[in-house]
């Protein structure tokens, strides 16, 4: 009984930490970094026998290693070697381990694809509201680039594009009520407007 309660507590902690991580990702603060470190620590202390699920990811691991080697070779011969290597290490630290964390949480049924989507949509929705507020503070002008709380027009545009693609997927694949359809159309229109106001090519090309 005690073991079940402990496991439920750990699973609950993983669930809410992942939610906090997703919700804080669009903001330039230390919250998502703290949540990420705590996620890594808890996962590393998770039941080791459950790690057998990673055996299915051999090809994925090889792919990540190949990408890392490719990026390293490219950065060595590029301009700004030190900065490029630092950015590469930070990229792998922030995004590669979280892939395996997500995979474990999905396989252990601690999270579902729907819940992950909900967390990401919540983060994007908050970001869009803040972008709208920023546009309002700029007097609805067209000369300043929107950056949201990411403080980067390119980073802001990537989050908007993620949200737009999710909203389009829901719009095209789910049967929703007329009121929900109208709301989705309004949200997608706002996302497109804010994307244009970021004046960023990164999200469109990506």
PDB file of C-alpha atoms in Angstrom:
ATOM      1  CA  UNK A   1       0.000   0.000   0.000  1.00  0.00           C
ATOM      2  CA  UNK A   2       2.833   2.347   0.931  1.00  0.00           C
ATOM      3  CA  UNK A   3       4.603   1.643  -2.372  1.00  0.00           C
ATOM      4  CA  UNK A   4       1.433   2.435  -4.357  1.00  0.00           C
ATOM      5  CA  UNK A   5       0.988   5.736  -2.493  1.00  0.00           C
ATOM      6  CA  UNK A   6       4.639   6.606  -3.104  1.00  0.00           C
ATOM      7  CA  UNK A   7       4.384   5.789  -6.804  1.00  0.00           C
ATOM      8  CA  UNK A   8       1.194   7.842  -7.109  1.00  0.00           C
ATOM      9  CA  UNK A   9       2.943  10.767  -5.419  1.00  0.00           C
ATOM     10  CA  UNK A  10       5.932  10.512  -7.775  1.00  0.00           C
ATOM     11  CA  UNK A  11       3.671  10.267 -10.832  1.00  0.00           C
ATOM     12  CA  UNK A  12       1.675  13.284  -9.655  1.00  0.00           C
ATOM     13  CA  UNK A  13       4.888  15.258  -9.146  1.00  0.00           C
ATOM     14  CA  UNK A  14       6.080  14.350 -12.650  1.00  0.00           C
ATOM     15  CA  UNK A  15       2.693  15.339 -14.107  1.00  0.00           C
ATOM     16  CA  UNK A  16       2.575  18.790 -12.527  1.00  0.00           C
ATOM     17  CA  UNK A  17       6.272  19.493 -13.032  1.00  0.00           C
ATOM     18  CA  UNK A  18       5.871  18.750 -16.722  1.00  0.00           C
ATOM     19  CA  UNK A  19       2.841  21.051 -16.815  1.00  0.00           C
ATOM     20  CA  UNK A  20       4.831  23.816 -15.089  1.00  0.00           C
ATOM     21  CA  UNK A  21       7.688  23.261 -17.532  1.00  0.00           C
ATOM     22  CA  UNK A  22       5.386  23.635 -20.553  1.00  0.00           C
ATOM     23  CA  UNK A  23       3.551  26.676 -19.177  1.00  0.00           C
ATOM     24  CA  UNK A  24       6.769  28.515 -18.345  1.00  0.00           C
ATOM     25  CA  UNK A  25       8.627  27.693 -21.580  1.00  0.00           C
ATOM     26  CA  UNK A  26       7.553  30.827 -23.520  1.00  0.00           C
ATOM     27  CA  UNK A  27       8.808  33.135 -20.769  1.00  0.00           C
ATOM     28  CA  UNK A  28      12.381  34.239 -20.284  1.00  0.00           C
ATOM     29  CA  UNK A  29      12.764  33.221 -16.645  1.00  0.00           C
ATOM     30  CA  UNK A  30      14.267  30.498 -14.471  1.00  0.00           C
ATOM     31  CA  UNK A  31      10.991  28.662 -13.754  1.00  0.00           C
ATOM     32  CA  UNK A  32      11.195  26.242 -16.690  1.00  0.00           C
ATOM     33  CA  UNK A  33      14.870  25.591 -15.945  1.00  0.00           C
ATOM     34  CA  UNK A  34      14.099  24.692 -12.327  1.00  0.00           C
ATOM     35  CA  UNK A  35      11.162  22.520 -13.425  1.00  0.00           C
ATOM     36  CA  UNK A  36      13.377  20.829 -16.013  1.00  0.00           C
ATOM     37  CA  UNK A  37      16.127  20.011 -13.493  1.00  0.00           C
ATOM     38  CA  UNK A  38      13.553  18.623 -11.030  1.00  0.00           C
ATOM     39  CA  UNK A  39      12.021  16.520 -13.814  1.00  0.00           C
ATOM     40  CA  UNK A  40      15.432  15.085 -14.673  1.00  0.00           C
ATOM     41  CA  UNK A  41      16.188  14.299 -11.009  1.00  0.00           C
ATOM     42  CA  UNK A  42      12.858  12.546 -10.396  1.00  0.00           C
ATOM     43  CA  UNK A  43      13.100  10.557 -13.642  1.00  0.00           C
ATOM     44  CA  UNK A  44      16.639   9.444 -12.777  1.00  0.00           C
ATOM     45  CA  UNK A  45      15.360   8.134  -9.423  1.00  0.00           C
ATOM     46  CA  UNK A  46      12.380   6.440 -11.085  1.00  0.00           C
ATOM     47  CA  UNK A  47      12.065   2.659 -10.964  1.00  0.00           C
ATOM     48  CA  UNK A  48      14.991   1.400 -13.017  1.00  0.00           C
ATOM     49  CA  UNK A  49      13.078  -1.630 -14.317  1.00  0.00           C
ATOM     50  CA  UNK A  50      10.781   0.792 -16.156  1.00  0.00           C
ATOM     51  CA  UNK A  51      13.690   2.070 -18.220  1.00  0.00           C
ATOM     52  CA  UNK A  52      13.381  -0.949 -20.529  1.00  0.00           C
ATOM     53  CA  UNK A  53      10.950   1.170 -22.591  1.00  0.00           C
ATOM     54  CA  UNK A  54      13.948   3.043 -23.952  1.00  0.00           C
ATOM     55  CA  UNK A  55      15.126  -0.084 -25.793  1.00  0.00           C
ATOM     56  CA  UNK A  56      12.687   0.847 -28.542  1.00  0.00           C
ATOM     57  CA  UNK A  57      14.573   4.124 -29.082  1.00  0.00           C
ATOM     58  CA  UNK A  58      17.921   2.747 -30.238  1.00  0.00           C
ATOM     59  CA  UNK A  59      17.585   4.334 -33.684  1.00  0.00           C
ATOM     60  CA  UNK A  60      16.512   7.633 -32.111  1.00  0.00           C
ATOM     61  CA  UNK A  61      19.576   7.665 -29.838  1.00  0.00           C
ATOM     62  CA  UNK A  62      21.841   6.945 -32.827  1.00  0.00           C
ATOM     63  CA  UNK A  63      20.149   9.792 -34.712  1.00  0.00           C
ATOM     64  CA  UNK A  64      20.725  12.238 -31.838  1.00  0.00           C
ATOM     65  CA  UNK A  65      24.399  11.212 -31.645  1.00  0.00           C
ATOM     66  CA  UNK A  66      24.770  11.675 -35.419  1.00  0.00           C
ATOM     67  CA  UNK A  67      23.157  15.127 -35.218  1.00  0.00           C
ATOM     68  CA  UNK A  68      25.453  16.084 -32.334  1.00  0.00           C
ATOM     69  CA  UNK A  69      28.561  14.997 -34.252  1.00  0.00           C
ATOM     70  CA  UNK A  70      27.350  16.794 -37.384  1.00  0.00           C
ATOM     71  CA  UNK A  71      26.672  20.016 -35.457  1.00  0.00           C
ATOM     72  CA  UNK A  72      30.048  19.803 -33.714  1.00  0.00           C
ATOM     73  CA  UNK A  73      31.916  19.395 -37.004  1.00  0.00           C
ATOM     74  CA  UNK A  74      29.974  22.284 -38.518  1.00  0.00           C
ATOM     75  CA  UNK A  75      30.631  24.556 -35.529  1.00  0.00           C
ATOM     76  CA  UNK A  76      34.349  23.766 -35.382  1.00  0.00           C
ATOM     77  CA  UNK A  77      34.855  25.151 -38.880  1.00  0.00           C
ATOM     78  CA  UNK A  78      32.408  28.016 -38.471  1.00  0.00           C
ATOM     79  CA  UNK A  79      32.789  31.603 -37.283  1.00  0.00           C
ATOM     80  CA  UNK A  80      32.272  32.185 -33.559  1.00  0.00           C
ATOM     81  CA  UNK A  81      33.326  28.687 -32.531  1.00  0.00           C
ATOM     82  CA  UNK A  82      32.970  29.218 -28.766  1.00  0.00           C
ATOM     83  CA  UNK A  83      29.470  30.699 -28.910  1.00  0.00           C
ATOM     84  CA  UNK A  84      28.278  28.050 -31.395  1.00  0.00           C
ATOM     85  CA  UNK A  85      29.479  25.164 -29.217  1.00  0.00           C
ATOM     86  CA  UNK A  86      27.883  26.740 -26.139  1.00  0.00           C
ATOM     87  CA  UNK A  87      24.570  27.112 -27.982  1.00  0.00           C
ATOM     88  CA  UNK A  88      24.822  23.510 -29.182  1.00  0.00           C
ATOM     89  CA  UNK A  89      25.377  22.150 -25.668  1.00  0.00           C
ATOM     90  CA  UNK A  90      22.462  24.214 -24.300  1.00  0.00           C
ATOM     91  CA  UNK A  91      20.234  22.989 -27.133  1.00  0.00           C
ATOM     92  CA  UNK A  92      20.934  19.339 -26.343  1.00  0.00           C
ATOM     93  CA  UNK A  93      20.599  19.904 -22.604  1.00  0.00           C
ATOM     94  CA  UNK A  94      17.221  21.618 -22.883  1.00  0.00           C
ATOM     95  CA  UNK A  95      15.546  19.610 -25.639  1.00  0.00           C
ATOM     96  CA  UNK A  96      17.035  16.136 -26.061  1.00  0.00           C
ATOM     97  CA  UNK A  97      16.559  14.770 -22.504  1.00  0.00           C
ATOM     98  CA  UNK A  98      13.001  16.159 -22.344  1.00  0.00           C
ATOM     99  CA  UNK A  99      12.198  13.979 -25.367  1.00  0.00           C
ATOM    100  CA  UNK A 100      13.078  10.871 -23.358  1.00  0.00           C
ATOM    101  CA  UNK A 101      11.215  12.209 -20.324  1.00  0.00           C
ATOM    102  CA  UNK A 102       8.087  12.665 -22.466  1.00  0.00           C
ATOM    103  CA  UNK A 103       8.493   9.187 -23.910  1.00  0.00           C
ATOM    104  CA  UNK A 104       8.743   7.638 -20.434  1.00  0.00           C
ATOM    105  CA  UNK A 105       5.739   9.597 -19.134  1.00  0.00           C
ATOM    106  CA  UNK A 106       3.668   8.528 -22.132  1.00  0.00           C
ATOM    107  CA  UNK A 107       4.654   4.860 -21.866  1.00  0.00           C
ATOM    108  CA  UNK A 108       3.971   4.864 -18.123  1.00  0.00           C
ATOM    109  CA  UNK A 109       0.608   6.535 -18.852  1.00  0.00           C
ATOM    110  CA  UNK A 110       1.439   9.393 -16.497  1.00  0.00           C
ATOM    111  CA  UNK A 111       0.720  11.729 -19.398  1.00  0.00           C
ATOM    112  CA  UNK A 112      -1.245  11.432 -22.606  1.00  0.00           C
ATOM    113  CA  UNK A 113      -0.778  13.158 -25.940  1.00  0.00           C
ATOM    114  CA  UNK A 114      -3.983  15.087 -25.226  1.00  0.00           C
ATOM    115  CA  UNK A 115      -2.623  16.369 -21.894  1.00  0.00           C
ATOM    116  CA  UNK A 116       0.684  17.420 -23.457  1.00  0.00           C
ATOM    117  CA  UNK A 117      -1.255  19.216 -26.186  1.00  0.00           C
ATOM    118  CA  UNK A 118      -3.400  20.921 -23.542  1.00  0.00           C
ATOM    119  CA  UNK A 119      -0.336  22.125 -21.624  1.00  0.00           C
ATOM    120  CA  UNK A 120       1.257  23.478 -24.817  1.00  0.00           C
ATOM    121  CA  UNK A 121      -1.986  25.151 -25.932  1.00  0.00           C
ATOM    122  CA  UNK A 122      -2.297  26.808 -22.532  1.00  0.00           C
ATOM    123  CA  UNK A 123       1.262  28.132 -22.816  1.00  0.00           C
ATOM    124  CA  UNK A 124       0.643  29.397 -26.345  1.00  0.00           C
ATOM    125  CA  UNK A 125      -2.670  31.005 -25.357  1.00  0.00           C
ATOM    126  CA  UNK A 126      -0.994  32.914 -22.517  1.00  0.00           C
ATOM    127  CA  UNK A 127       1.746  33.970 -24.932  1.00  0.00           C
ATOM    128  CA  UNK A 128      -0.798  35.226 -27.457  1.00  0.00           C
ATOM    129  CA  UNK A 129      -2.648  37.280 -24.835  1.00  0.00           C
ATOM    130  CA  UNK A 130       0.625  38.856 -23.730  1.00  0.00           C
ATOM    131  CA  UNK A 131       1.481  39.544 -27.372  1.00  0.00           C
ATOM    132  CA  UNK A 132      -1.863  41.278 -27.813  1.00  0.00           C
ATOM    133  CA  UNK A 133      -1.179  43.357 -24.692  1.00  0.00           C
ATOM    134  CA  UNK A 134       2.253  44.294 -26.063  1.00  0.00           C
ATOM    135  CA  UNK A 135       0.683  45.369 -29.364  1.00  0.00           C
ATOM    136  CA  UNK A 136      -1.819  47.464 -27.412  1.00  0.00           C
ATOM    137  CA  UNK A 137       1.009  49.116 -25.433  1.00  0.00           C
ATOM    138  CA  UNK A 138       2.673  49.985 -28.758  1.00  0.00           C
ATOM    139  CA  UNK A 139      -0.491  51.750 -29.892  1.00  0.00           C
ATOM    140  CA  UNK A 140      -1.374  49.022 -32.400  1.00  0.00           C
ATOM    141  CA  UNK A 141       1.469  50.250 -34.591  1.00  0.00           C
ATOM    142  CA  UNK A 142       3.076  48.256 -37.392  1.00  0.00           C
ATOM    143  CA  UNK A 143       6.646  49.490 -37.060  1.00  0.00           C
ATOM    144  CA  UNK A 144       7.761  47.668 -33.895  1.00  0.00           C
ATOM    145  CA  UNK A 145       8.355  43.904 -33.881  1.00  0.00           C
ATOM    146  CA  UNK A 146       6.342  41.921 -31.346  1.00  0.00           C
ATOM    147  CA  UNK A 147       8.482  39.794 -29.044  1.00  0.00           C
ATOM    148  CA  UNK A 148       6.083  38.773 -26.256  1.00  0.00           C
ATOM    149  CA  UNK A 149       7.634  37.633 -22.988  1.00  0.00           C
ATOM    150  CA  UNK A 150      10.287  35.700 -24.896  1.00  0.00           C
ATOM    151  CA  UNK A 151      11.935  39.084 -25.620  1.00  0.00           C
ATOM    152  CA  UNK A 152      12.775  37.703 -29.043  1.00  0.00           C
ATOM    153  CA  UNK A 153      10.593  38.164 -32.141  1.00  0.00           C
ATOM    154  CA  UNK A 154      11.951  34.926 -33.613  1.00  0.00           C
ATOM    155  CA  UNK A 155      11.298  32.926 -30.444  1.00  0.00           C
ATOM    156  CA  UNK A 156       7.840  34.456 -30.118  1.00  0.00           C
ATOM    157  CA  UNK A 157       7.012  33.588 -33.733  1.00  0.00           C
ATOM    158  CA  UNK A 158       8.010  29.940 -33.189  1.00  0.00           C
ATOM    159  CA  UNK A 159       5.573  29.642 -30.277  1.00  0.00           C
ATOM    160  CA  UNK A 160       2.826  31.287 -32.305  1.00  0.00           C
ATOM    161  CA  UNK A 161       3.418  28.864 -35.175  1.00  0.00           C
ATOM    162  CA  UNK A 162       3.288  25.883 -32.806  1.00  0.00           C
ATOM    163  CA  UNK A 163      -0.043  27.097 -31.483  1.00  0.00           C
ATOM    164  CA  UNK A 164      -1.374  27.852 -34.957  1.00  0.00           C
ATOM    165  CA  UNK A 165      -0.539  24.362 -36.205  1.00  0.00           C
ATOM    166  CA  UNK A 166      -2.204  22.749 -33.179  1.00  0.00           C
ATOM    167  CA  UNK A 167      -5.320  24.904 -33.621  1.00  0.00           C
ATOM    168  CA  UNK A 168      -5.479  24.025 -37.338  1.00  0.00           C
ATOM    169  CA  UNK A 169      -5.122  20.325 -36.504  1.00  0.00           C
ATOM    170  CA  UNK A 170      -8.010  20.532 -34.023  1.00  0.00           C
ATOM    171  CA  UNK A 171     -10.083  22.517 -36.514  1.00  0.00           C
ATOM    172  CA  UNK A 172      -9.563  19.966 -39.316  1.00  0.00           C
ATOM    173  CA  UNK A 173      -9.684  16.692 -37.388  1.00  0.00           C
ATOM    174  CA  UNK A 174     -12.143  17.188 -34.526  1.00  0.00           C
ATOM    175  CA  UNK A 175     -15.887  17.606 -34.647  1.00  0.00           C
ATOM    176  CA  UNK A 176     -16.566  20.734 -32.627  1.00  0.00           C
ATOM    177  CA  UNK A 177     -19.581  22.911 -31.951  1.00  0.00           C
ATOM    178  CA  UNK A 178     -20.274  26.042 -33.974  1.00  0.00           C
ATOM    179  CA  UNK A 179     -19.286  28.276 -31.046  1.00  0.00           C
ATOM    180  CA  UNK A 180     -15.976  26.406 -30.701  1.00  0.00           C
ATOM    181  CA  UNK A 181     -15.394  26.681 -34.449  1.00  0.00           C
ATOM    182  CA  UNK A 182     -15.902  30.456 -34.306  1.00  0.00           C
ATOM    183  CA  UNK A 183     -13.525  30.689 -31.334  1.00  0.00           C
ATOM    184  CA  UNK A 184     -10.875  28.610 -33.124  1.00  0.00           C
ATOM    185  CA  UNK A 185     -11.146  30.837 -36.210  1.00  0.00           C
ATOM    186  CA  UNK A 186     -10.713  33.967 -34.067  1.00  0.00           C
ATOM    187  CA  UNK A 187      -7.707  32.497 -32.281  1.00  0.00           C
ATOM    188  CA  UNK A 188      -6.093  31.381 -35.552  1.00  0.00           C
ATOM    189  CA  UNK A 189      -6.682  34.840 -37.056  1.00  0.00           C
ATOM    190  CA  UNK A 190      -5.046  36.455 -34.013  1.00  0.00           C
ATOM    191  CA  UNK A 191      -2.092  34.066 -34.268  1.00  0.00           C
ATOM    192  CA  UNK A 192      -1.586  34.951 -37.936  1.00  0.00           C
ATOM    193  CA  UNK A 193      -1.771  38.695 -37.188  1.00  0.00           C
ATOM    194  CA  UNK A 194       0.765  38.395 -34.356  1.00  0.00           C
ATOM    195  CA  UNK A 195       3.004  36.229 -36.550  1.00  0.00           C
ATOM    196  CA  UNK A 196       3.010  38.960 -39.196  1.00  0.00           C
ATOM    197  CA  UNK A 197       3.763  41.581 -36.545  1.00  0.00           C
ATOM    198  CA  UNK A 198       6.842  39.675 -35.375  1.00  0.00           C
ATOM    199  CA  UNK A 199       8.230  40.291 -38.889  1.00  0.00           C
ATOM    200  CA  UNK A 200      10.080  37.016 -38.505  1.00  0.00           C
ATOM    201  CA  UNK A 201      10.836  34.583 -41.303  1.00  0.00           C
ATOM    202  CA  UNK A 202      12.023  31.827 -38.930  1.00  0.00           C
ATOM    203  CA  UNK A 203       8.639  30.317 -38.062  1.00  0.00           C
ATOM    204  CA  UNK A 204       7.286  30.486 -41.608  1.00  0.00           C
ATOM    205  CA  UNK A 205      10.351  28.801 -43.079  1.00  0.00           C
ATOM    206  CA  UNK A 206      10.564  26.295 -40.212  1.00  0.00           C
TER     207      UNK A 206
END
